[in-house]
Coordinates of C-alpha atoms in Angstrom, one line a residue:
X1 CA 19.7 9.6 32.9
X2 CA 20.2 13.3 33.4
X3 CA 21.0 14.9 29.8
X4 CA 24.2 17.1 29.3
X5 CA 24.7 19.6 31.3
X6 CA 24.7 24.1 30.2
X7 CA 28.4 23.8 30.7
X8 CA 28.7 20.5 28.7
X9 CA 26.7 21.4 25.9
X10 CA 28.4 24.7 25.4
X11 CA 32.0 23.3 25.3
X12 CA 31.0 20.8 22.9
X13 CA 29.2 23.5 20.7
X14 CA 31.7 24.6 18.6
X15 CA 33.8 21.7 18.2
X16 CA 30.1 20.1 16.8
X17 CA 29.9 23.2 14.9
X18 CA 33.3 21.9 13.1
X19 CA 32.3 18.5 12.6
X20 CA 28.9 18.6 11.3
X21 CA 30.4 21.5 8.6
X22 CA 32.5 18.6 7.8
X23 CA 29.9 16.4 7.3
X24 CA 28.4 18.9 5.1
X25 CA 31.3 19.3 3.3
X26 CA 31.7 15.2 2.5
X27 CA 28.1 15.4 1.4
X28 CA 28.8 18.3 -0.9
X29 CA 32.0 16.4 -2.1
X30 CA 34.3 19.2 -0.9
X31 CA 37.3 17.7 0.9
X32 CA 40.3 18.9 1.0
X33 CA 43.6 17.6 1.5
X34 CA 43.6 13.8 2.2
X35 CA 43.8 13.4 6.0
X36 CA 42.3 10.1 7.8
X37 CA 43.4 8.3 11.4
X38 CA 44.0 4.6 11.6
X39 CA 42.6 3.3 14.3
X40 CA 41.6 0.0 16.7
X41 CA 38.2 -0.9 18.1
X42 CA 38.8 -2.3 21.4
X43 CA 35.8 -5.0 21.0
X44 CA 38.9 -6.9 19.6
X45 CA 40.3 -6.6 23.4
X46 CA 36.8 -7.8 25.5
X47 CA 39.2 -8.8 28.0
X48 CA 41.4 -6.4 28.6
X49 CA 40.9 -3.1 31.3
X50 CA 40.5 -0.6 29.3
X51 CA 43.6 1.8 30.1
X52 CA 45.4 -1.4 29.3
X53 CA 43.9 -1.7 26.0
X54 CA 44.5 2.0 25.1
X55 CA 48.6 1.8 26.4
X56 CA 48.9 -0.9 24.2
X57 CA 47.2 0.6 20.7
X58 CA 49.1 3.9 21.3
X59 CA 52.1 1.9 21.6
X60 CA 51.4 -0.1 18.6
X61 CA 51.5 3.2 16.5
X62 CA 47.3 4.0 15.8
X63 CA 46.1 7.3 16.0
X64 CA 43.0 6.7 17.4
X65 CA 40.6 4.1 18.9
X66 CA 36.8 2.9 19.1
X67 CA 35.5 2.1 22.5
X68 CA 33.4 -0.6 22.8
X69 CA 30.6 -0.2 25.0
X70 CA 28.5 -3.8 24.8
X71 CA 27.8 -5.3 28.2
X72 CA 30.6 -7.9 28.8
X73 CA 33.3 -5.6 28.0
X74 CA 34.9 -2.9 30.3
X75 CA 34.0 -0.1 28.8
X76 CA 30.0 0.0 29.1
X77 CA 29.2 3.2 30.8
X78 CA 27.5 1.3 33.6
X79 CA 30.8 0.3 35.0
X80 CA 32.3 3.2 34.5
X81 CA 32.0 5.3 36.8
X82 CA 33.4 8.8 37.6
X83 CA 36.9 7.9 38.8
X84 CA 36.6 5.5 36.0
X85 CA 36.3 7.8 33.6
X86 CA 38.3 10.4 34.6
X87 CA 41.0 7.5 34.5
X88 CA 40.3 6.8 31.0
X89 CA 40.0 10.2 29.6
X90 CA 43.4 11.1 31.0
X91 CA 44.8 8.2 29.6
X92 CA 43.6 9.3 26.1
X93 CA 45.3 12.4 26.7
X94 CA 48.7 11.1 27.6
X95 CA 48.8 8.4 24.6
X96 CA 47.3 11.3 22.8
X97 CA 45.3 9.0 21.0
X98 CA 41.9 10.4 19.3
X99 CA 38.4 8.9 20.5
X100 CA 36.9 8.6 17.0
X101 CA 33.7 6.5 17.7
X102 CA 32.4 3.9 20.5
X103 CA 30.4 0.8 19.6
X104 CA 27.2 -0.5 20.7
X105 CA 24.7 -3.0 20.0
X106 CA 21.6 -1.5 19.3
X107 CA 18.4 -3.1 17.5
X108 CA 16.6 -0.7 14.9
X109 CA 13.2 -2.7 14.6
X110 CA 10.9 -2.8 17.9
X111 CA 7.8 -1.4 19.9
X112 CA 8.0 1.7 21.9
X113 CA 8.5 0.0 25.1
X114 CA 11.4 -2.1 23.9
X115 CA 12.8 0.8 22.0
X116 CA 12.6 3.1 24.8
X117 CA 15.0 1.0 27.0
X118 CA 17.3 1.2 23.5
X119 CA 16.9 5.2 23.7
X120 CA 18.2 5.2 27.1
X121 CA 21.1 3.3 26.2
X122 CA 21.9 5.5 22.9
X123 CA 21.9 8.6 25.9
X124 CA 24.0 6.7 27.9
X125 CA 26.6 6.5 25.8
X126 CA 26.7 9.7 24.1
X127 CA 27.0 11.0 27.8
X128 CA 30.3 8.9 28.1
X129 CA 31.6 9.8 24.8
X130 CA 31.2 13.7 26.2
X131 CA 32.8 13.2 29.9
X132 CA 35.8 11.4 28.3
X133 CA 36.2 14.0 25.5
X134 CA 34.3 17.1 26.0
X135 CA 35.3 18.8 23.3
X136 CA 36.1 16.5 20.6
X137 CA 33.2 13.7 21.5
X138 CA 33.2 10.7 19.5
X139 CA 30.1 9.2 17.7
X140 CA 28.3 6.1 18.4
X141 CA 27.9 3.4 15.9
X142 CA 26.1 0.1 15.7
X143 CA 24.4 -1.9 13.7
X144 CA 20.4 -2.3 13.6
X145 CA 19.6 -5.8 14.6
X146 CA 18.1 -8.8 12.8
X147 CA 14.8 -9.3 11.0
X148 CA 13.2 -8.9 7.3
X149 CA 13.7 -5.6 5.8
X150 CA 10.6 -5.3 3.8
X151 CA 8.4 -5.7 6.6
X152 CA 10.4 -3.9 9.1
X153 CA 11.6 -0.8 7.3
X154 CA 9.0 1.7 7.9
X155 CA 9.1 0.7 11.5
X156 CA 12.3 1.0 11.4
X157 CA 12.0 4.7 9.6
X158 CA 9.9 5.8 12.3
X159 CA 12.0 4.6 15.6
X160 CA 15.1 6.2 13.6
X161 CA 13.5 9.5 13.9
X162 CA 13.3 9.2 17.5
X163 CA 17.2 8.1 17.7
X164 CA 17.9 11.6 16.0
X165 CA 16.2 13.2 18.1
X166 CA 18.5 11.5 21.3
X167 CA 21.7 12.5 18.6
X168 CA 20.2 15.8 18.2
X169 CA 19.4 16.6 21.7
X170 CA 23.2 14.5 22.5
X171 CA 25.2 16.4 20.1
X172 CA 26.7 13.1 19.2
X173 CA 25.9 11.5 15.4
X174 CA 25.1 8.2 15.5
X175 CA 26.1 6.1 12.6
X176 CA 24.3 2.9 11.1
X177 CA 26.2 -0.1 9.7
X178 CA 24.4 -2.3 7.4
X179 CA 25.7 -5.5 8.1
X180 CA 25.7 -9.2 6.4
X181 CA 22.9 -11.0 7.3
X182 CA 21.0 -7.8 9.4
X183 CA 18.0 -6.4 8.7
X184 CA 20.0 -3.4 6.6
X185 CA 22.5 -5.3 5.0
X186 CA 22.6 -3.5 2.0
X187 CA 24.1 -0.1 1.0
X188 CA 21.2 1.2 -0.7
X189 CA 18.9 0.6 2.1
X190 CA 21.6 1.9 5.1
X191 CA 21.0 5.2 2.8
X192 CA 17.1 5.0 2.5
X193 CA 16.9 5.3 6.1
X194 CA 19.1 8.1 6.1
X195 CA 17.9 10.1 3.7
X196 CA 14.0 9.6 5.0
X197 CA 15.4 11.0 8.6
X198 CA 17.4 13.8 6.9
X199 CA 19.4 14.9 9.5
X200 CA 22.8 15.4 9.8
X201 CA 23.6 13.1 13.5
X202 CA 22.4 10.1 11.7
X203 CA 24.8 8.8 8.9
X204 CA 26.0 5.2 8.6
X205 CA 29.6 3.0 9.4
X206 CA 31.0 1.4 6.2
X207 CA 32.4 -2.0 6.3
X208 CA 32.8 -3.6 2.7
X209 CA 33.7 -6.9 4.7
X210 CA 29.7 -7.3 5.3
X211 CA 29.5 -7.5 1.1
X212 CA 32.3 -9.1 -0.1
X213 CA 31.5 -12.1 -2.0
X214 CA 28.1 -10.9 -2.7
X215 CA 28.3 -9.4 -5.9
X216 CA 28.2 -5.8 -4.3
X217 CA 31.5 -4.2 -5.4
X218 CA 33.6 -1.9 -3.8
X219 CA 33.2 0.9 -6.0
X220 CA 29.2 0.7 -6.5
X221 CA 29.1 0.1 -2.5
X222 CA 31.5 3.1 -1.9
X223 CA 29.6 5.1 -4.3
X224 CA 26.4 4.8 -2.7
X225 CA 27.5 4.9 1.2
X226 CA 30.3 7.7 1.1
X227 CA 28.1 10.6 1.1
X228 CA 26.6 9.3 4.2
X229 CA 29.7 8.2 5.8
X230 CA 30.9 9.2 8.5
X231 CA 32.9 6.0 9.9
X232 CA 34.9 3.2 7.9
X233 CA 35.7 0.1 10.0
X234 CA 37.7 -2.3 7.9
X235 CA 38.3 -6.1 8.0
X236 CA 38.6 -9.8 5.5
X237 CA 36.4 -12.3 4.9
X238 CA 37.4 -15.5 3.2
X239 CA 34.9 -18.4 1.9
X240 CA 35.1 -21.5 2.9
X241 CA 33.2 -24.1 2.7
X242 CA 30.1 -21.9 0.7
X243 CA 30.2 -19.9 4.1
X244 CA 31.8 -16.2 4.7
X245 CA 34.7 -16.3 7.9
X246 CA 35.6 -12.7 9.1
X247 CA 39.7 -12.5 9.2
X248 CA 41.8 -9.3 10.3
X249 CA 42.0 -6.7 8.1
X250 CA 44.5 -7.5 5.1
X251 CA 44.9 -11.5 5.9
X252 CA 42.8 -12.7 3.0
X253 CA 44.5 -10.7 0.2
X254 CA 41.6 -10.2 -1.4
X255 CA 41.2 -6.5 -0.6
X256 CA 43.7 -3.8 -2.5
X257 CA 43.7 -1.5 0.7
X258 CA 45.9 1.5 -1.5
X259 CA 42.8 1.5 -3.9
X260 CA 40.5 1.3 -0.8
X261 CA 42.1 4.3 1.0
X262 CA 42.0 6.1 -2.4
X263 CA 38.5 5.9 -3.5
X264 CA 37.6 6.6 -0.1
X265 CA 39.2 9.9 -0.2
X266 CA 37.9 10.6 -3.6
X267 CA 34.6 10.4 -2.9
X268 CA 35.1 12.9 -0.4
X269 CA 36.0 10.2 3.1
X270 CA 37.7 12.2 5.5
X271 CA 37.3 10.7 8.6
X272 CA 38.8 7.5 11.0
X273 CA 39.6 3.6 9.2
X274 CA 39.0 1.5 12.5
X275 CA 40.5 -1.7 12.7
X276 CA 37.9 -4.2 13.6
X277 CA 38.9 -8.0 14.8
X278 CA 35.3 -10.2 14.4
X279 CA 34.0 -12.3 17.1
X280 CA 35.0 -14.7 15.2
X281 CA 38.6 -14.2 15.5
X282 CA 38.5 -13.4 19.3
X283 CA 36.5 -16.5 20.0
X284 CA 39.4 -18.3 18.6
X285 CA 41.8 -20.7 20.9
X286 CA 44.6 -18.9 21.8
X287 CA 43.1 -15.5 20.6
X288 CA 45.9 -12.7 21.6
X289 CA 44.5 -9.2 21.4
X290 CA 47.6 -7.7 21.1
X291 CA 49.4 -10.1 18.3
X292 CA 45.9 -9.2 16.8
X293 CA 46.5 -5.5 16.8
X294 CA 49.8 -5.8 15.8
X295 CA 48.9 -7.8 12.6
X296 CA 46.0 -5.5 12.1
X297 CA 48.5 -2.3 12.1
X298 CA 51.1 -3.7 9.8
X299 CA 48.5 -4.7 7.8
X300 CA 47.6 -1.0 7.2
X301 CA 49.7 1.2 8.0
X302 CA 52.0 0.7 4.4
X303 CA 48.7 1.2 2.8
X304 CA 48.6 4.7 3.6
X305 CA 52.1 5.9 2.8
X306 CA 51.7 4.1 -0.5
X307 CA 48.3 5.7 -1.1
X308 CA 50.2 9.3 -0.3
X309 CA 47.4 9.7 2.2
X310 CA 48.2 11.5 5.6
X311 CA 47.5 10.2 9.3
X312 CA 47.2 12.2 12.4

C-alpha cells in the first residue's frame, strides 16, 4: 500500500484546509447559513455496478452519495482498479453528484496484529476516496465492532490513536458511529473516544435510529454528538415484538424529520444527511434498490423545504 503521492497530497491540501476549518467552526458552534446535501449510501444497492447505482441516485434527485466499500459489494477498492476508478470518478462528475463519505466495516477493539490488517484497510480506502475525488475527498466512516465497553475502551482508546495517525497521514477524517448493540453504542462514549484522541480526522457518524426506543432522546443525543459530528446517516426503527426492525428513513412516523433537520443545524450540523437502507431491509424478498431510494428521497426531501434549510 503505497501512501499518497507529493502531487496527491498537495491538491488535496487546501481543499482539507477548508474542511477541517469547518470542522472547527461546528465545534466552536459558528455555522453560518443552513446548507446540508441529501444523500444515498449505496450499501442499500450491494448488487448493483456501481456507475449504475450512481445514474440512478442522481436521477432520483440526491445531491450526494456514500460508497460502500465492504467486501461483497462493488465498490471495495480491491476490485477497483484504475480503469475502474477512473470510470467511477467521471461518472460522479457528470451526475455531478458530491462524494460525501464511503462506508466500511471496521472493528475498534483488537491486538496489534489483527489491527494492523484493519490499518491497512482504513489506507486503502482513503486512497480510493482521493483517486475518485482529489480535491474534494470524502471521509470514511464505520462503526467499531462488537464486544463490552468497559473492558474494551482503553484498548480501544489506544488503537484509535493509531487510526488518526492513518487519517492524519491520509488527509481523510474518519468518523465513528456508535451503534445499537456495538461496543460504542452510546453517544457519550462515541465522544469519550474522541475527545481522549483529540484530533480533528477522528469525529463520529450520527444515526439516532441506533437509540430510538432506548430512552436516549433526540435532543440529549444531538446535544452530546453534534460537536463531534461530522456525518448524519438517517433511518426508522419500529418495535415489534419487544425487538427493534430498521425501516427506511421516514416509514415508521415516529421521527419529525423538520425538527430533526432543524436542531441539527442549530447545534452547528453543516454537513451530508445520508440515506441509509439496513440489511434488514435489503435482505428482504423482493428487495428493490431503487423503489428503496425512491421511498427514501420522498421521504426527505419535503423535510428540508419545510425546514427552510438549503441543499446543494
Amino acid at each position: 500500500m503505497n501512501s499518497l503521492t507529493r502531487r496527491q497530497f498537495l491538491s488535496t491540501a487546501s481543499a482539507t484546509t477548508i474542511s477541517l476549518a469547518g470542522i472547527h467552526g461546528l465545534q466552536a458552534g459558528k455555522s453560518a447559513r443552513p446548507h446540508l446535501t441529501l444523500g444515498f449510501s449505496l450499501y442499500g444497492m450491494p448488487h448493483l455496478k456501481t456507475e449504475q447505482a450512481l445514474q440512478a441516485v442522481a436521477e432520483i434527485g440526491y445531491d450526494s452519495v456514500e460508497l460502500c466499500l465492504m467486501d461483497a459489494w462493488d465498490a471495495t477498492p480491491l476490485k477497483l482498479n484504475a480503469q475502474r476508478r477512473k470510470h467511477v470518478s467521471n461518472k460522479l462528475n457528470e451526475t455531478e453528484l458530491k462524494l460525501t463519505s464511503l462506508m466500511e466495516h471496521c472493528s475498534l477493539p483488537g491486538s496489534k496484529a489483527s489491527q494492523k490488517k484493519v490499518l491497512d484497510r482504513l489506507k486503502r480506502a482513503a486512497e480510493l476516496g482521493h483517486a475518485l475525488k482529489p480535491m474534494q475527498p470524502p471521509l470514511i466512516e464505520t462503526t467499531a465492532g462488537s464486544g463490552k465497553w468497559n473492558q474494551l475502551k482503553n484498548e480501544m482508546r489506544d488503537n484509535l490513536g493509531a487510526w488518526a495517525k492513518v487519517a492524519e497521514s491520509t488527509k481523510t477524517v474518519i468518523a465513528i458511529k456508535p451503534h445499537r448493540g456495538g461496543v460504542v453504542d452510546r453517544p457519550e462514549q462515541g465522544v469519550w473516544l474522541v475527545q481522549q484522541i483529540d484530533s480533528p480526522w477522528i469525529r463520529l457518524n450520527y444515526d439516532y435510529s441506533h437509540f430510538t426506543h432506548r430512552n436516549i432522546s433526540l435532543e440529549d443525543s444531538m446535544r452530546t454528538m453534534m460537536p463531534f459530528t461530522s456525518l448524519i446517516q438517517v433511518k426508522d426503527t419500529v418495535q415489534k415484538d419487544k425487538k427493534v426492525h430498521f425501516v427506511l428513513p421516514g416509514e415508521s412516523g415516529d421521527i419529525n424529520y423538520v425538527q430533526f433537520l432543524k436542531q441539527a443545524v442549530q447545534a452547528g450540523y453543516q454537513g451530508d444527511i445520508c440515506c441509509e437502507v439496513s440489511s434488514m431491509v435489503f435482505k428482504q424478498k423482493g428487495y428493490n434498490p431503487i423503489a428503496a431510494a425512491k421511498t427514501c428521497y420522498q421521504n426527505l426531501a419535503p423535510a428540508f423545504k419545510q425546514a427552510g434549510i438549503s441543499r446543494g
